mmCIF file of C-alpha atoms in Angstrom:
data_model
loop_
_atom_site.group_PDB
_atom_site.id
_atom_site.type_symbol
_atom_site.label_atom_id
_atom_site.label_comp_id
_atom_site.label_asym_id
_atom_site.label_seq_id
_atom_site.Cartn_x
_atom_site.Cartn_y
_atom_site.Cartn_z
ATOM 1 C CA MET J 269 18.581 21.061 4.089
ATOM 2 C CA ILE J 270 14.973 20.332 3.081
ATOM 3 C CA LEU J 271 13.909 20.067 -0.539
ATOM 4 C CA LEU J 272 10.291 19.764 -1.645
ATOM 5 C CA LEU J 273 9.817 18.245 -5.092
ATOM 6 C CA TRP J 274 7.134 16.654 -7.226
ATOM 7 C CA LEU J 275 8.603 14.486 -9.951
ATOM 8 C CA SER J 276 6.859 12.118 -12.340
ATOM 9 C CA PRO J 277 9.258 9.997 -14.425
ATOM 10 C CA ALA J 278 7.839 7.359 -16.733
ATOM 11 C CA MET J 279 9.893 4.440 -15.464
ATOM 12 C CA ALA J 280 9.181 2.449 -12.328
ATOM 13 C CA GLU J 281 11.244 2.787 -9.178
ATOM 14 C CA PHE J 282 10.698 -0.910 -8.482
ATOM 15 C CA THR J 283 11.257 -4.059 -10.502
ATOM 16 C CA ILE J 284 8.682 -6.516 -9.224
ATOM 17 C CA GLU J 285 9.949 -10.074 -8.823
ATOM 18 C CA ILE J 286 7.232 -12.648 -8.092
ATOM 19 C CA THR J 287 8.818 -15.298 -5.883
ATOM 20 C CA GLN J 288 5.722 -17.375 -5.114
ATOM 21 C CA GLY J 289 2.303 -17.578 -6.768
ATOM 22 C CA MET J 290 -0.710 -19.844 -6.664
ATOM 23 C CA ASP J 291 -0.223 -23.413 -7.884
ATOM 24 C CA ASN J 292 -3.035 -23.129 -10.439
ATOM 25 C CA PRO J 293 -3.383 -19.477 -11.439
ATOM 26 C CA THR J 294 -6.310 -18.431 -13.604
ATOM 27 C CA ARG J 295 -5.305 -18.294 -17.270
ATOM 28 C CA ILE J 296 -6.331 -14.973 -18.769
ATOM 29 C CA ALA J 297 -5.725 -13.254 -22.096
ATOM 30 C CA ILE J 298 -5.698 -9.477 -22.504
ATOM 31 C CA SER J 299 -6.146 -8.679 -26.187
ATOM 32 C CA PRO J 300 -4.296 -5.500 -27.282
ATOM 33 C CA ILE J 301 -6.450 -2.467 -26.438
ATOM 34 C CA THR J 302 -5.765 0.183 -29.075
ATOM 35 C CA GLN J 303 -7.369 3.161 -30.791
ATOM 36 C CA GLY J 304 -8.663 1.575 -33.973
ATOM 37 C CA GLY J 305 -5.496 -0.518 -34.224
ATOM 38 C CA ARG J 306 -3.166 2.407 -33.404
ATOM 39 C CA ALA J 307 -1.013 2.095 -30.295
ATOM 40 C CA LEU J 308 -1.423 4.598 -27.486
ATOM 41 C CA SER J 309 1.385 6.292 -25.566
ATOM 42 C CA GLU J 310 1.004 3.594 -22.886
ATOM 43 C CA ASP J 311 0.184 -0.066 -23.570
ATOM 44 C CA VAL J 312 -3.098 -0.611 -21.720
ATOM 45 C CA SER J 313 -3.105 -4.374 -22.173
ATOM 46 C CA ASN J 314 0.428 -4.775 -20.856
ATOM 47 C CA ILE J 315 -0.416 -2.712 -17.774
ATOM 48 C CA VAL J 316 -3.519 -4.816 -17.080
ATOM 49 C CA SER J 317 -1.593 -8.070 -17.610
ATOM 50 C CA ALA J 318 1.181 -6.936 -15.263
ATOM 51 C CA ASP J 319 -1.339 -5.900 -12.601
ATOM 52 C CA LEU J 320 -3.140 -9.231 -12.667
ATOM 53 C CA GLU J 321 0.066 -11.285 -12.708
ATOM 54 C CA ARG J 322 1.408 -9.306 -9.742
ATOM 55 C CA SER J 323 -1.529 -10.550 -7.684
ATOM 56 C CA GLY J 324 -0.141 -14.077 -8.099
ATOM 57 C CA LEU J 325 -3.631 -15.331 -8.938
ATOM 58 C CA PHE J 326 -3.409 -14.972 -12.716
ATOM 59 C CA SER J 327 -1.205 -16.164 -15.547
ATOM 60 C CA SER J 328 -1.566 -14.089 -18.690
ATOM 61 C CA ILE J 329 -1.154 -15.494 -22.194
ATOM 62 C CA PRO J 330 1.764 -13.820 -24.020
ATOM 63 C CA ARG J 331 0.730 -11.601 -26.897
ATOM 64 C CA GLN J 332 2.995 -13.436 -29.335
ATOM 65 C CA ASN J 333 1.030 -16.637 -28.693
ATOM 66 C CA MET J 334 -2.359 -15.105 -29.479
ATOM 67 C CA LEU J 335 -4.102 -16.263 -32.656
ATOM 68 C CA SER J 336 -6.164 -13.090 -33.067
ATOM 69 C CA PHE J 337 -6.499 -9.601 -31.584
ATOM 70 C CA PRO J 338 -10.222 -8.895 -31.085
ATOM 71 C CA ALA J 339 -11.269 -5.425 -29.926
ATOM 72 C CA THR J 340 -14.956 -6.141 -29.299
ATOM 73 C CA LEU J 341 -17.045 -9.171 -28.364
ATOM 74 C CA LYS J 342 -18.324 -9.579 -31.918
ATOM 75 C CA ASP J 343 -14.716 -10.084 -33.056
ATOM 76 C CA VAL J 344 -14.130 -12.959 -30.620
ATOM 77 C CA TYR J 345 -13.773 -16.535 -31.857
ATOM 78 C CA LEU J 346 -13.810 -18.571 -28.659
ATOM 79 C CA ARG J 347 -12.103 -21.488 -30.371
ATOM 80 C CA ASP J 348 -8.896 -19.411 -30.688
ATOM 81 C CA TRP J 349 -8.785 -18.870 -26.933
ATOM 82 C CA ARG J 350 -9.812 -22.381 -25.916
ATOM 83 C CA ILE J 351 -6.875 -23.719 -27.947
ATOM 84 C CA LEU J 352 -4.575 -21.535 -25.836
ATOM 85 C CA GLY J 353 -6.154 -22.700 -22.572
ATOM 86 C CA ALA J 354 -7.535 -19.282 -21.669
ATOM 87 C CA GLU J 355 -10.242 -19.262 -19.026
ATOM 88 C CA TYR J 356 -11.024 -15.558 -19.434
ATOM 89 C CA LEU J 357 -10.502 -12.976 -22.152
ATOM 90 C CA VAL J 358 -10.448 -9.174 -21.921
ATOM 91 C CA VAL J 359 -11.089 -7.122 -25.066
ATOM 92 C CA GLY J 360 -11.350 -3.382 -25.458
ATOM 93 C CA ASP J 361 -11.321 -0.480 -27.848
ATOM 94 C CA VAL J 362 -10.395 3.206 -27.471
ATOM 95 C CA ILE J 363 -12.270 6.129 -28.985
ATOM 96 C CA ASP J 364 -10.954 9.704 -28.945
ATOM 97 C CA ARG J 365 -13.816 11.988 -27.960
ATOM 98 C CA GLY J 366 -12.515 15.497 -28.308
ATOM 99 C CA GLY J 367 -9.258 15.033 -26.426
ATOM 100 C CA ARG J 368 -10.599 12.458 -23.958
ATOM 101 C CA TYR J 369 -10.157 8.735 -24.388
ATOM 102 C CA GLN J 370 -13.138 6.443 -23.886
ATOM 103 C CA ILE J 371 -12.285 2.772 -23.401
ATOM 104 C CA THR J 372 -15.056 0.208 -23.765
ATOM 105 C CA PHE J 373 -13.843 -3.087 -22.320
ATOM 106 C CA SER J 374 -15.409 -6.507 -21.831
ATOM 107 C CA LEU J 375 -14.615 -9.600 -19.810
ATOM 108 C CA GLN J 376 -15.509 -12.883 -21.498
ATOM 109 C CA GLU J 377 -15.616 -16.272 -19.799
ATOM 110 C CA VAL J 378 -14.056 -18.513 -22.422
ATOM 111 C CA THR J 379 -15.068 -21.937 -21.133
ATOM 112 C CA GLY J 380 -18.769 -21.117 -20.898
ATOM 113 C CA GLY J 381 -18.876 -18.463 -23.607
ATOM 114 C CA ARG J 382 -20.479 -15.988 -21.193
ATOM 115 C CA ASN J 383 -19.969 -12.235 -21.290
ATOM 116 C CA VAL J 384 -19.240 -11.347 -17.659
ATOM 117 C CA PHE J 385 -19.492 -7.574 -18.208
ATOM 118 C CA THR J 386 -19.012 -4.707 -20.623
ATOM 119 C CA LYS J 387 -18.016 -1.385 -19.062
ATOM 120 C CA VAL J 388 -16.717 2.032 -20.049
ATOM 121 C CA VAL J 389 -13.979 4.173 -18.523
ATOM 122 C CA ASP J 390 -12.804 7.534 -19.794
ATOM 123 C CA GLY J 391 -10.034 10.028 -19.074
ATOM 124 C CA THR J 392 -7.419 12.258 -20.626
ATOM 125 C CA PRO J 393 -4.399 10.881 -22.501
ATOM 126 C CA ALA J 394 -2.345 11.607 -19.364
ATOM 127 C CA GLN J 395 -4.627 9.259 -17.405
ATOM 128 C CA ILE J 396 -4.043 6.113 -19.467
ATOM 129 C CA ARG J 397 -2.340 4.354 -16.558
ATOM 130 C CA ASP J 398 -5.216 5.293 -14.252
ATOM 131 C CA MET J 399 -7.730 3.888 -16.723
ATOM 132 C CA SER J 400 -5.649 0.735 -17.142
ATOM 133 C CA HIS J 401 -5.501 0.144 -13.375
ATOM 134 C CA HIS J 402 -9.284 0.698 -13.247
ATOM 135 C CA ILE J 403 -9.762 -2.052 -15.835
ATOM 136 C CA SER J 404 -7.524 -4.326 -13.759
ATOM 137 C CA ASP J 405 -9.586 -3.607 -10.643
ATOM 138 C CA GLN J 406 -12.836 -4.460 -12.436
ATOM 139 C CA VAL J 407 -11.508 -7.702 -13.908
ATOM 140 C CA TYR J 408 -9.935 -8.792 -10.613
ATOM 141 C CA GLU J 409 -13.121 -8.201 -8.640
ATOM 142 C CA ALA J 410 -15.362 -9.911 -11.195
ATOM 143 C CA ILE J 411 -13.269 -13.081 -11.091
ATOM 144 C CA THR J 412 -12.162 -13.222 -7.445
ATOM 145 C CA GLY J 413 -15.022 -11.425 -5.701
ATOM 146 C CA ILE J 414 -12.472 -9.156 -3.979
ATOM 147 C CA PRO J 415 -12.168 -5.450 -4.877
ATOM 148 C CA GLY J 416 -8.975 -4.683 -6.770
ATOM 149 C CA ALA J 417 -6.240 -2.468 -5.322
ATOM 150 C CA PHE J 418 -4.294 -1.717 -8.496
ATOM 151 C CA SER J 419 -5.439 1.926 -8.567
ATOM 152 C CA THR J 420 -3.886 2.615 -5.176
ATOM 153 C CA ARG J 421 -0.558 4.231 -4.328
ATOM 154 C CA VAL J 422 2.291 3.530 -1.957
ATOM 155 C CA ALA J 423 4.323 5.970 0.125
ATOM 156 C CA TYR J 424 7.777 4.969 1.309
ATOM 157 C CA VAL J 425 11.114 6.348 2.440
ATOM 158 C CA THR J 426 14.405 5.814 0.613
ATOM 159 C CA ALA J 427 17.840 6.287 2.137
ATOM 160 C CA TYR J 428 21.004 6.615 0.083
ATOM 161 C CA PRO J 429 24.586 7.795 0.679
ATOM 162 C CA LEU J 430 25.563 11.244 -0.561
ATOM 163 C CA ASN J 431 28.871 12.960 0.147
ATOM 164 C CA GLY J 432 29.680 10.597 2.955
ATOM 165 C CA ARG J 433 26.349 10.725 4.749
ATOM 166 C CA MET J 434 22.841 9.383 4.331
ATOM 167 C CA ASN J 435 20.139 11.342 2.530
ATOM 168 C CA PHE J 436 16.436 10.588 2.867
ATOM 169 C CA ARG J 437 13.512 10.956 0.475
ATOM 170 C CA LEU J 438 9.785 10.632 1.004
ATOM 171 C CA MET J 439 8.364 9.050 -2.127
ATOM 172 C CA VAL J 440 4.958 8.181 -3.568
ATOM 173 C CA SER J 441 4.301 5.883 -6.529
ATOM 174 C CA ASP J 442 1.535 3.856 -8.087
ATOM 175 C CA ALA J 443 1.120 0.423 -6.532
ATOM 176 C CA ASP J 444 3.127 -1.037 -9.437
ATOM 177 C CA GLY J 445 6.061 1.324 -8.788
ATOM 178 C CA PHE J 446 5.426 3.596 -11.782
ATOM 179 C CA ARG J 447 4.935 7.380 -11.709
ATOM 180 C CA GLU J 448 7.213 7.776 -8.738
ATOM 181 C CA ARG J 449 7.115 11.217 -7.084
ATOM 182 C CA MET J 450 9.501 12.703 -4.559
ATOM 183 C CA LEU J 451 7.661 14.792 -1.964
ATOM 184 C CA LEU J 452 10.534 15.612 0.337
ATOM 185 C CA GLU J 453 14.314 15.275 0.471
ATOM 186 C CA SER J 454 16.293 15.811 3.653
ATOM 187 C CA LYS J 455 19.666 15.151 5.230
ATOM 188 C CA GLN J 456 17.764 14.163 8.374
ATOM 189 C CA PRO J 457 15.680 10.989 8.813
ATOM 190 C CA ILE J 458 12.075 10.751 7.611
ATOM 191 C CA MET J 459 9.809 8.154 9.204
ATOM 192 C CA SER J 460 6.281 6.801 9.610
ATOM 193 C CA PRO J 461 4.319 8.124 6.608
ATOM 194 C CA ALA J 462 0.558 7.646 6.981
ATOM 195 C CA TRP J 463 -2.221 8.400 4.498
ATOM 196 C CA SER J 464 -5.340 10.459 5.094
ATOM 197 C CA PRO J 465 -8.591 8.530 4.446
ATOM 198 C CA ASP J 466 -9.173 10.437 1.193
ATOM 199 C CA ALA J 467 -5.584 9.693 0.037
ATOM 200 C CA ARG J 468 -4.944 13.396 -0.562
ATOM 201 C CA GLU J 469 -2.511 13.989 2.310
ATOM 202 C CA LEU J 470 0.276 12.354 4.260
ATOM 203 C CA VAL J 471 1.480 12.822 7.805
ATOM 204 C CA TYR J 472 5.002 11.759 8.693
ATOM 205 C CA VAL J 473 7.876 12.305 11.104
ATOM 206 C CA SER J 474 10.855 14.431 10.065
ATOM 207 C CA PHE J 475 13.986 15.253 12.051
ATOM 208 C CA GLU J 476 14.718 18.392 10.038
ATOM 209 C CA THR J 477 14.278 20.676 13.084
ATOM 210 C CA GLY J 478 16.926 18.782 15.020
ATOM 211 C CA ARG J 479 14.405 16.596 16.837
ATOM 212 C CA PRO J 480 11.452 14.482 15.697
ATOM 213 C CA ALA J 481 8.402 16.479 14.632
ATOM 214 C CA ILE J 482 5.165 15.515 12.879
ATOM 215 C CA PHE J 483 4.312 17.185 9.569
ATOM 216 C CA ARG J 484 1.194 17.184 7.429
ATOM 217 C CA GLN J 485 1.517 17.539 3.647
ATOM 218 C CA GLN J 486 -0.933 17.812 0.766
ATOM 219 C CA LEU J 487 0.040 15.685 -2.203
ATOM 220 C CA THR J 488 -1.310 17.854 -5.011
ATOM 221 C CA SER J 489 0.050 21.232 -3.937
ATOM 222 C CA GLY J 490 2.951 20.087 -1.760
ATOM 223 C CA THR J 491 1.752 22.435 1.000
ATOM 224 C CA ARG J 492 2.950 21.250 4.395
ATOM 225 C CA GLU J 493 2.677 22.290 8.019
ATOM 226 C CA GLN J 494 4.374 21.248 11.227
ATOM 227 C CA LEU J 495 1.899 19.855 13.751
ATOM 228 C CA THR J 496 4.104 19.155 16.774
ATOM 229 C CA ASN J 497 7.184 20.751 18.301
ATOM 230 C CA PHE J 498 7.407 19.236 21.777
ATOM 231 C CA ARG J 499 10.602 18.218 23.510
ATOM 232 C CA GLY J 500 11.342 14.524 23.315
ATOM 233 C CA LEU J 501 9.445 12.052 21.209
ATOM 234 C CA ASN J 502 6.914 13.154 18.564
ATOM 235 C CA GLY J 503 6.099 10.109 16.489
ATOM 236 C CA ALA J 504 3.980 7.355 14.974
ATOM 237 C CA PRO J 505 1.097 9.457 13.559
ATOM 238 C CA SER J 506 -2.031 7.606 12.430
ATOM 239 C CA TRP J 507 -5.111 9.126 10.787
ATOM 240 C CA SER J 508 -8.572 8.364 12.175
ATOM 241 C CA PRO J 509 -11.025 6.758 9.720
ATOM 242 C CA ASP J 510 -13.120 9.961 9.525
ATOM 243 C CA GLY J 511 -10.044 12.108 8.857
ATOM 244 C CA ARG J 512 -10.707 14.419 11.790
ATOM 245 C CA LYS J 513 -8.042 13.268 14.225
ATOM 246 C CA LEU J 514 -4.593 11.802 14.508
ATOM 247 C CA ALA J 515 -3.311 9.320 17.032
ATOM 248 C CA LEU J 516 0.341 9.909 17.898
ATOM 249 C CA VAL J 517 3.010 9.348 20.513
ATOM 250 C CA LEU J 518 4.434 12.165 22.633
ATOM 251 C CA SER J 519 6.827 12.128 25.560
ATOM 252 C CA LYS J 520 6.251 15.770 26.479
ATOM 253 C CA ASP J 521 5.037 14.732 29.945
ATOM 254 C CA GLY J 522 8.083 12.561 30.574
ATOM 255 C CA ASN J 523 7.020 9.136 29.322
ATOM 256 C CA PRO J 524 5.993 7.997 25.818
ATOM 257 C CA GLU J 525 2.184 8.065 25.859
ATOM 258 C CA ILE J 526 -0.508 7.960 23.196
ATOM 259 C CA TYR J 527 -2.486 11.094 22.418
ATOM 260 C CA THR J 528 -5.173 12.051 19.953
ATOM 261 C CA TYR J 529 -4.956 15.339 18.090
ATOM 262 C CA ASP J 530 -8.045 17.108 16.755
ATOM 263 C CA LEU J 531 -7.068 18.616 13.404
ATOM 264 C CA ALA J 532 -9.812 21.265 13.571
ATOM 265 C CA THR J 533 -9.365 22.481 17.163
ATOM 266 C CA ARG J 534 -5.652 21.597 17.384
ATOM 267 C CA GLN J 535 -6.253 20.080 20.808
ATOM 268 C CA PHE J 536 -4.207 17.177 22.192
ATOM 269 C CA THR J 537 -5.893 14.593 24.399
ATOM 270 C CA ARG J 538 -3.848 12.049 26.319
ATOM 271 C CA VAL J 539 -5.465 8.602 26.147
ATOM 272 C CA THR J 540 -2.911 6.351 27.892
ATOM 273 C CA SER J 541 -1.265 6.746 31.266
ATOM 274 C CA HIS J 542 1.230 4.078 32.233
ATOM 275 C CA PHE J 543 4.849 3.938 33.374
ATOM 276 C CA ALA J 544 5.637 1.623 30.452
ATOM 277 C CA ILE J 545 6.273 2.721 26.865
ATOM 278 C CA ASP J 546 3.065 2.985 24.822
ATOM 279 C CA THR J 547 3.647 3.512 21.124
ATOM 280 C CA GLU J 548 2.656 2.733 17.487
ATOM 281 C CA PRO J 549 -1.076 3.528 17.709
ATOM 282 C CA ASN J 550 -3.382 2.543 14.891
ATOM 283 C CA TRP J 551 -7.147 3.019 14.641
ATOM 284 C CA THR J 552 -9.744 0.297 14.383
ATOM 285 C CA PRO J 553 -11.980 0.614 11.297
ATOM 286 C CA ASP J 554 -14.899 1.977 13.378
ATOM 287 C CA GLY J 555 -12.730 4.732 14.858
ATOM 288 C CA LYS J 556 -13.766 3.824 18.414
ATOM 289 C CA SER J 557 -10.572 2.107 19.528
ATOM 290 C CA LEU J 558 -6.813 2.154 19.100
ATOM 291 C CA ILE J 559 -4.473 -0.787 18.904
ATOM 292 C CA PHE J 560 -0.944 -0.081 20.070
ATOM 293 C CA THR J 561 2.348 -1.578 21.239
ATOM 294 C CA SER J 562 3.304 -1.512 24.902
ATOM 295 C CA ASP J 563 5.824 -3.234 27.143
ATOM 296 C CA ARG J 564 3.560 -2.827 30.177
ATOM 297 C CA GLY J 565 3.451 -6.621 30.482
ATOM 298 C CA GLY J 566 7.251 -6.916 30.500
ATOM 299 C CA THR J 567 7.797 -7.461 26.763
ATOM 300 C CA PRO J 568 6.460 -5.632 23.682
ATOM 301 C CA GLN J 569 2.912 -6.833 23.060
ATOM 302 C CA ILE J 570 -0.173 -5.441 21.339
ATOM 303 C CA TYR J 571 -3.101 -3.948 23.213
ATOM 304 C CA LYS J 572 -6.460 -2.442 22.367
ATOM 305 C CA LEU J 573 -7.742 0.759 23.943
ATOM 306 C CA ALA J 574 -11.445 1.701 23.895
ATOM 307 C CA ILE J 575 -11.216 5.492 23.612
ATOM 308 C CA ALA J 576 -14.553 6.320 25.248
ATOM 309 C CA SER J 577 -14.079 4.155 28.345
ATOM 310 C CA GLY J 578 -10.290 3.996 28.542
ATOM 311 C CA ARG J 579 -10.451 0.206 28.914
ATOM 312 C CA VAL J 580 -7.280 -1.556 27.790
ATOM 313 C CA GLU J 581 -7.237 -5.176 26.595
ATOM 314 C CA ARG J 582 -4.176 -7.242 25.725
ATOM 315 C CA LEU J 583 -4.469 -8.892 22.296
ATOM 316 C CA THR J 584 -1.237 -10.890 21.798
ATOM 317 C CA PHE J 585 0.276 -13.567 24.018
ATOM 318 C CA ALA J 586 2.216 -15.868 21.670
ATOM 319 C CA GLY J 587 5.939 -15.092 21.682
ATOM 320 C CA SER J 588 8.051 -12.554 23.530
ATOM 321 C CA TYR J 589 7.764 -9.786 20.933
ATOM 322 C CA ASN J 590 4.781 -8.493 18.930
ATOM 323 C CA ALA J 591 4.789 -4.927 17.615
ATOM 324 C CA ARG J 592 3.863 -2.476 14.819
ATOM 325 C CA PRO J 593 0.180 -3.486 14.778
ATOM 326 C CA ARG J 594 -2.086 -2.921 11.784
ATOM 327 C CA LEU J 595 -5.631 -4.114 11.233
ATOM 328 C CA ALA J 596 -6.900 -5.479 7.951
ATOM 329 C CA PRO J 597 -10.098 -3.829 6.657
ATOM 330 C CA ASP J 598 -12.192 -6.657 8.116
ATOM 331 C CA GLY J 599 -11.256 -5.425 11.614
ATOM 332 C CA ARG J 600 -10.577 -9.022 12.591
ATOM 333 C CA THR J 601 -7.151 -9.776 11.152
ATOM 334 C CA LEU J 602 -4.298 -8.266 13.158
ATOM 335 C CA VAL J 603 -1.048 -7.806 11.232
ATOM 336 C CA MET J 604 2.170 -7.335 13.195
ATOM 337 C CA VAL J 605 5.899 -7.858 13.494
ATOM 338 C CA HIS J 606 6.395 -11.098 15.419
ATOM 339 C CA ARG J 607 9.652 -12.490 16.754
ATOM 340 C CA ASP J 608 9.945 -16.176 15.902
ATOM 341 C CA ASN J 609 13.029 -18.174 16.978
ATOM 342 C CA GLY J 610 15.001 -14.954 17.288
ATOM 343 C CA ASN J 611 13.988 -13.653 13.834
ATOM 344 C CA PHE J 612 11.554 -10.865 13.046
ATOM 345 C CA HIS J 613 8.780 -11.873 10.654
ATOM 346 C CA ILE J 614 5.373 -10.556 9.622
ATOM 347 C CA ALA J 615 2.489 -12.478 11.166
ATOM 348 C CA THR J 616 -1.271 -12.289 11.421
ATOM 349 C CA GLN J 617 -3.568 -13.157 14.295
ATOM 350 C CA ASP J 618 -7.281 -13.810 14.013
ATOM 351 C CA LEU J 619 -8.780 -11.736 16.820
ATOM 352 C CA VAL J 620 -11.795 -14.040 17.041
ATOM 353 C CA THR J 621 -10.107 -17.454 17.094
ATOM 354 C CA GLY J 622 -6.668 -16.337 18.282
ATOM 355 C CA ASP J 623 -4.956 -18.274 15.487
ATOM 356 C CA LEU J 624 -1.451 -16.968 14.693
ATOM 357 C CA ARG J 625 0.119 -17.374 11.240
ATOM 358 C CA VAL J 626 3.678 -16.385 10.321
ATOM 359 C CA LEU J 627 3.590 -15.118 6.727
ATOM 360 C CA THR J 628 7.212 -14.368 5.898
ATOM 361 C CA GLN J 629 10.588 -16.042 6.082
ATOM 362 C CA THR J 630 12.720 -13.160 4.904
ATOM 363 C CA TYR J 631 15.241 -11.279 7.009
ATOM 364 C CA LEU J 632 14.505 -8.495 9.529
ATOM 365 C CA ASP J 633 10.913 -7.971 8.382
ATOM 366 C CA GLU J 634 9.242 -4.784 9.634
ATOM 367 C CA SER J 635 6.712 -2.013 8.955
ATOM 368 C CA PRO J 636 3.735 -3.988 7.574
ATOM 369 C CA THR J 637 0.983 -2.090 5.737
ATOM 370 C CA VAL J 638 -2.219 -3.696 4.450
ATOM 371 C CA ALA J 639 -3.831 -3.092 1.048
ATOM 372 C CA PRO J 640 -7.313 -1.537 1.249
ATOM 373 C CA ASN J 641 -8.864 -4.732 -0.137
ATOM 374 C CA GLY J 642 -7.244 -6.832 2.591
ATOM 375 C CA ALA J 643 -5.698 -9.258 0.081
ATOM 376 C CA MET J 644 -2.030 -8.281 0.291
ATOM 377 C CA LEU J 645 0.374 -6.481 2.578
ATOM 378 C CA LEU J 646 3.665 -4.700 1.999
ATOM 379 C CA TYR J 647 6.555 -4.703 4.419
ATOM 380 C CA ALA J 648 10.204 -3.685 4.620
ATOM 381 C CA THR J 649 12.876 -6.359 4.704
ATOM 382 C CA LYS J 650 16.484 -7.069 3.773
ATOM 383 C CA GLN J 651 17.902 -8.521 0.575
ATOM 384 C CA GLY J 652 21.547 -9.056 1.377
ATOM 385 C CA ASP J 653 22.571 -5.832 3.060
ATOM 386 C CA LYS J 654 20.032 -3.708 1.177
ATOM 387 C CA GLY J 655 16.644 -2.570 2.420
ATOM 388 C CA VAL J 656 13.838 -3.537 0.029
ATOM 389 C CA LEU J 657 10.068 -3.791 0.027
ATOM 390 C CA ALA J 658 8.286 -7.109 -0.231
ATOM 391 C CA ALA J 659 4.664 -8.203 -0.443
ATOM 392 C CA VAL J 660 2.764 -11.242 0.744
ATOM 393 C CA SER J 661 -0.884 -12.240 0.559
ATOM 394 C CA LEU J 662 -2.678 -12.607 3.871
ATOM 395 C CA ASP J 663 -2.985 -16.340 3.229
ATOM 396 C CA ALA J 664 0.785 -16.476 2.486
ATOM 397 C CA GLY J 665 0.104 -18.059 -0.919
ATOM 398 C CA VAL J 666 1.546 -15.195 -2.969
ATOM 399 C CA LYS J 667 4.880 -13.427 -2.400
ATOM 400 C CA PHE J 668 6.953 -10.951 -4.366
ATOM 401 C CA LEU J 669 9.893 -8.597 -3.905
ATOM 402 C CA LEU J 670 10.126 -4.975 -5.043
ATOM 403 C CA PRO J 671 13.854 -4.181 -5.270
ATOM 404 C CA ALA J 672 14.555 -0.477 -5.835
ATOM 405 C CA ARG J 673 16.888 0.890 -8.467
ATOM 406 C CA PHE J 674 19.042 2.586 -5.852
ATOM 407 C CA GLY J 675 19.226 3.103 -2.109
ATOM 408 C CA ASP J 676 17.488 1.380 0.758
ATOM 409 C CA VAL J 677 13.694 1.401 0.867
ATOM 410 C CA ARG J 678 11.758 1.386 4.132
ATOM 411 C CA GLU J 679 8.578 2.515 5.915
ATOM 412 C CA PRO J 680 5.936 1.577 3.297
ATOM 413 C CA ALA J 681 2.378 2.869 3.635
ATOM 414 C CA TRP J 682 -0.374 1.620 1.304
ATOM 415 C CA SER J 683 -2.956 4.240 0.372
ATOM 416 C CA PRO J 684 -6.620 3.653 1.264
ATOM 417 C CA LYS J 685 -7.804 3.946 -2.337
#
């Protein structure tokens, strides 16, 4: 049975538990952002505070400790915020302009008394969370120099028991776990969701036909189509950076090989040919190469294929197992599942220097996915006997867990924007 749904509850699927942050996080205060003192349906300031704290780089000053609640820069008395140890202050005010909210917000550097910026964002009352995440992105980038990723979304698969068997759901939520939507429910497994570059579509693997098949689905309308129906393996779809092609794995010719699929012409092109298993393709940011997992060297390792020439280069050598490759946006940082002393952890390798860093120490870590700003990554892991999502910064300085309210969570995919 297949059920297509689009739900939007107010509560979050995940409860985010920060387990490790920076030793000296930036102290920031987010003054209540209201409409002339009247609360909105969503608390903008609380959303912004939660976003920034989730990065592990900020510590927000509790509202109950604030000495004043300025809405504009002219209302700010810097002495109040210096007493509290704030390094930065965000103030803002909301104006209703004919059914659309306009939020004017400012970032003030408290220590130097400098106005960093004043900006405006607008939207409908239903877009308050979107506007709040936009404010978070602007503040984060102004202070850290790194674009924010709070306005992004995450796709993932949940599995839960129902009537004596497992049921599966393909879900999408905001990066903070709110506004969760169920795109698909099935009694058969769902795997490998991957976002289109414009974040309007997903491709994924579903077993609903009795064997693995790749589907493409639009998020807004829910419209979906089946792209593959070959015997054997149909898996691991990955969208090219220009959105015109997919890389995927097919065993229709007898052995798991990597193919590209032109979405306009519907033509498949085989790009690997080896007696070993080639799988888990992922595009480089320039769209000219694929990185993939292969056991052609005797154990699972990561390779790079130049599509135009067909030249294959081995990238990983440390350890007997490296798989599920992903590249950070810089094209230099390789993220992967690495076996270390018999345990599976998430690791990175600098493709220029070759330096390997193990980022996680949790249990059975898998399925890494990198945020579009390259600052954090999500992965699936175990908490006791339950599958959960976790996050870690690429420098391993920040870590947090995202336990779900029910069921196991797996196969995360971070949206490009």
